[in-house]
Amino acid sequence: MGFLPFGFCILFLFFFCSVQAQQAYIGQGTNNCSVTTNSALGYSCNGVNRTCQSYLTFRAQPPFTTVASISTLMGSNPSQLAAINSVPQTATFNTNQLVIVPVTCSCSGQYYQSNTSYVVQPGESFFLIANDTLQGLSTCQAIRNGNSRTTVNIFPGQRLNVPLRCACPTRNQTGQGINYILSYSVTWGDMVSTASSRFDGDTNWTLQANGLTQQSATIFPFTTLLIPLQNPPSSIQTVSPPPPPASPPPPVQPSTPGSSSSKTWVHIIAGVVGGIVATLAIVGIVVYCLRFRRRKVKLEPTGTSSESFEAAEKKSTKNKGEEEPDGFFLERLSSIAHSIQVYTFEEVVAATDNFSPKCLIKGSVYRGKINGDLAAIKKMDGDVTKEINLLNKINHSNLIRLSGVCFNDGNWYLVYEFAANGALSDWIYSSTNGGKALTWPQRIQIAVDVALGLDYLHSFTNPPQVHKDIKAGNVLLDGDFRGKIANLTHARSAEGQDGDFNLTKHIFGTKGYMAPEYLENGLVSTKIDVFAFGVLLLEMITGKEVASLYKEGVDGLSGVVNEVLLSQDGGDNIMGFLDPSMEGNFPLEFAGFVVRLVEGCLKKNPGERPAMNELVQSLSRILTASLSWELSNNISEYRNLRDET
Ligand SMILES: *[C@@H]1O[C@H](CO)[C@@H](O)[C@H](O)[C@H]1NC(C)=O
Ligand SMILES: *[C@@H]1O[C@H](CO)[C@@H](O)[C@H](O)[C@H]1NC(C)=O
Ligand SMILES: *[C@@H]1O[C@H](CO)[C@@H](O)[C@H](O)[C@H]1NC(C)=O
Ligand SMILES: *[C@@H]1O[C@H](CO)[C@@H](O)[C@H](O)[C@H]1NC(C)=O
Ligand SMILES: *[C@@H]1O[C@H](CO)[C@@H](O)[C@H](O)[C@H]1NC(C)=O
Ligand SMILES: *[C@@H]1O[C@H](CO)[C@@H](O)[C@H](O)[C@H]1NC(C)=O
């Protein structure tokens, strides 16, 4: 049914192509080299001038990392390329650094192009040249078209003319003050809005220039997006992509519209200035120090002196002596866990009102007050030294912190930091959340938090750890709805004989969240967490438990997600797929993007799933964009109103 209006739209766009500012976005037209759409051959010659200065973006990739090699590849002038990127002509770029490539764009037949020539390397096809080497700045169709039509097979050493995709401003665009068109090579995680604003372009003009609309603004990696610019791009804009928002901003004050505005600015500034892992590391250290200090400060009003830490330390030494039978455990413990406090059983009993039912949170987890601080106290049996050992080594605000332990009569009592808003599972399933609903930005923030915590486990612990039981029940929310991963009982090292993979015979996990290779073959890798994270993300945006998402006649979860993605109904399907309790208050463009992230996480082949750090990056960008969106839509006001009623 949606087909007629859709077809009409296409006709409409097509008609206006020749008249208006628009060029058709190539979309997935790069994928099948035997199908040639018009837009695959190039952007049509509809500008004011038949020749103009234009710009491309290229991400430095070996062997194309120097000014000289990139200029040669792109047919650009090396001194101009060096100048616009503010580097000497002898410079080498870091891998993945964004490089601005100035080129002259001119009409050849009915399409704009910038010519370069390329010598085919062994094993390369038209597609590999266009997609992998040229990062979508050309297409297999255009390269084939630009060379003799008899060229069916290409051979190594053959020199090809390669038309790069560029365009000149149309009359409508020059009327709006546009002087240049940048052909931006889209990569994972880009959105129209983030790509445009990076170059000080206007999202609406970019949408218009590519024949996209706000409702259907899906863009794909390794395609070109035209970004109309008033001024030439500059090297400042090529700084690495924004980092994940400053790891865990220790949030305290309830956010007022004012403070959330300044928060957004912090994100934006952080995005512009920072961006490198080093920055993250520094932020991590600073936050760690701040947290540590905060804790110390918080202890003071409880009556203990400001030396409470030392006092506590002394006390724990004393306890060790008292609890003679368990001395061995505790000694082992104190050797591995310096920062973890050891409590007496009496303290735990007092904290939980003798394990009174009114303190029970769930299962064997109790709420308690220890040293004036709320804590979650979990009773466990068996050997928990592994978990304690792990929790002691890691320190990340998106992983629930273990603050103390107690051993009594064969049982362990682990004392964790308290998460005021409980488990994520209580908030996201429409059937159980009792009318409470998280907003879109809150959901994305929590997703970023979980991704950061997992990335930390996967990439910053040695050896890398796999959580193995990521699910909504194991994500806790603090007073500010920041997510913290809990329950590392089943976490284990990802390292096996082959480095990346590890086999296990003991399958443990939660149904629906387990990756196929783990269920079938017991293959343990960080990618099983990525799979589970995808399921969690899916639940978070749909408000449904994974079990209820499966559909008859559709192949698994990824089939369900693909069905939503592939339907061409201008977003209605995605709208209907998402949690109705958000009442449509989310930008459709971002929602579609998140659904695509989910699709990547659910890939059958673990090697095709993204790494956690890529997810952190993508989700952080959506978060930044969502917060700006929220601000401009005054959704926060709406939220406050709703909370009051
Ligand atoms: C030029 O672009 C504007 C949008 O900024 C559009 O409303 C207008 O119809 C276009 N004019 C022409 C002559 O294409
Ligand atoms: C590409 O398109 C052709 C013609 O429509 C089709 O026969 C072929 O299966 C397609 N290939 C892929 C990989 O989709
Ligand atoms: C078009 O060409 C004219 C004359 O060369 C030049 O002044 C003008 O800046 C060009 N416009 C664009 C958008 O390149
Ligand atoms: C680019 O190459 C095409 C042939 O592929 C040729 O017709 C055109 O004149 C060339 N353009 C420039 C500016 O050299
Ligand atoms: C296109 O190239 C990129 C970068 O090398 C690669 O990651 C991606 O898998 C390629 N796409 C396809 C469809 O092969
Ligand atoms: C972009 O277009 C949308 C819808 O047409 C409009 O609401 C928004 O204000 C525009 N943004 C800018 C910066 O012009």
Short mmCIF file of N, CA and C and ligand atoms in Angstrom, two decimals, residues 31 127-128 131-133 188 222, ligand 5:
data_model
loop_
_atom_site.label_atom_id
_atom_site.label_comp_id
_atom_site.label_asym_id
_atom_site.label_seq_id
_atom_site.Cartn_x
_atom_site.Cartn_y
_atom_site.Cartn_z
N ASN A 31 25.97 -1.82 -4.14
CA ASN A 31 26.22 -3.21 -3.75
C ASN A 31 26.25 -4.22 -4.89
N PHE A 127 34.59 -3.85 -7.79
CA PHE A 127 33.95 -3.56 -6.52
C PHE A 127 34.98 -3.26 -5.44
N LEU A 128 36.02 -4.08 -5.37
CA LEU A 128 37.05 -3.85 -4.35
C LEU A 128 37.72 -2.49 -4.53
N ASN A 131 34.90 0.15 -3.53
CA ASN A 131 34.45 0.13 -2.13
C ASN A 131 35.62 0.16 -1.14
N ASP A 132 36.56 -0.75 -1.32
CA ASP A 132 37.59 -0.89 -0.29
C ASP A 132 38.72 0.12 -0.45
N THR A 133 39.21 0.26 -1.68
CA THR A 133 40.34 1.16 -1.87
C THR A 133 39.89 2.62 -1.91
N TRP A 188 30.98 3.80 9.10
CA TRP A 188 30.12 3.24 10.13
C TRP A 188 29.79 4.32 11.15
N PHE A 222 30.54 3.60 3.06
CA PHE A 222 31.17 3.48 1.74
C PHE A 222 30.26 3.92 0.60
C1 LIG B 5 33.72 -2.11 1.73
O1 LIG B 5 34.99 -1.75 2.23
C2 LIG B 5 35.09 -1.72 3.64
C3 LIG B 5 36.42 -1.15 4.03
O2 LIG B 5 37.47 -1.90 3.57
C4 LIG B 5 34.83 -3.10 4.20
O3 LIG B 5 34.90 -3.07 5.61
C5 LIG B 5 33.46 -3.56 3.75
O4 LIG B 5 33.23 -4.87 4.18
C6 LIG B 5 33.35 -3.50 2.23
N1 LIG B 5 31.98 -3.80 1.86
C7 LIG B 5 31.66 -4.90 1.24
C8 LIG B 5 30.22 -5.07 0.93
O5 LIG B 5 32.50 -5.73 0.93
#
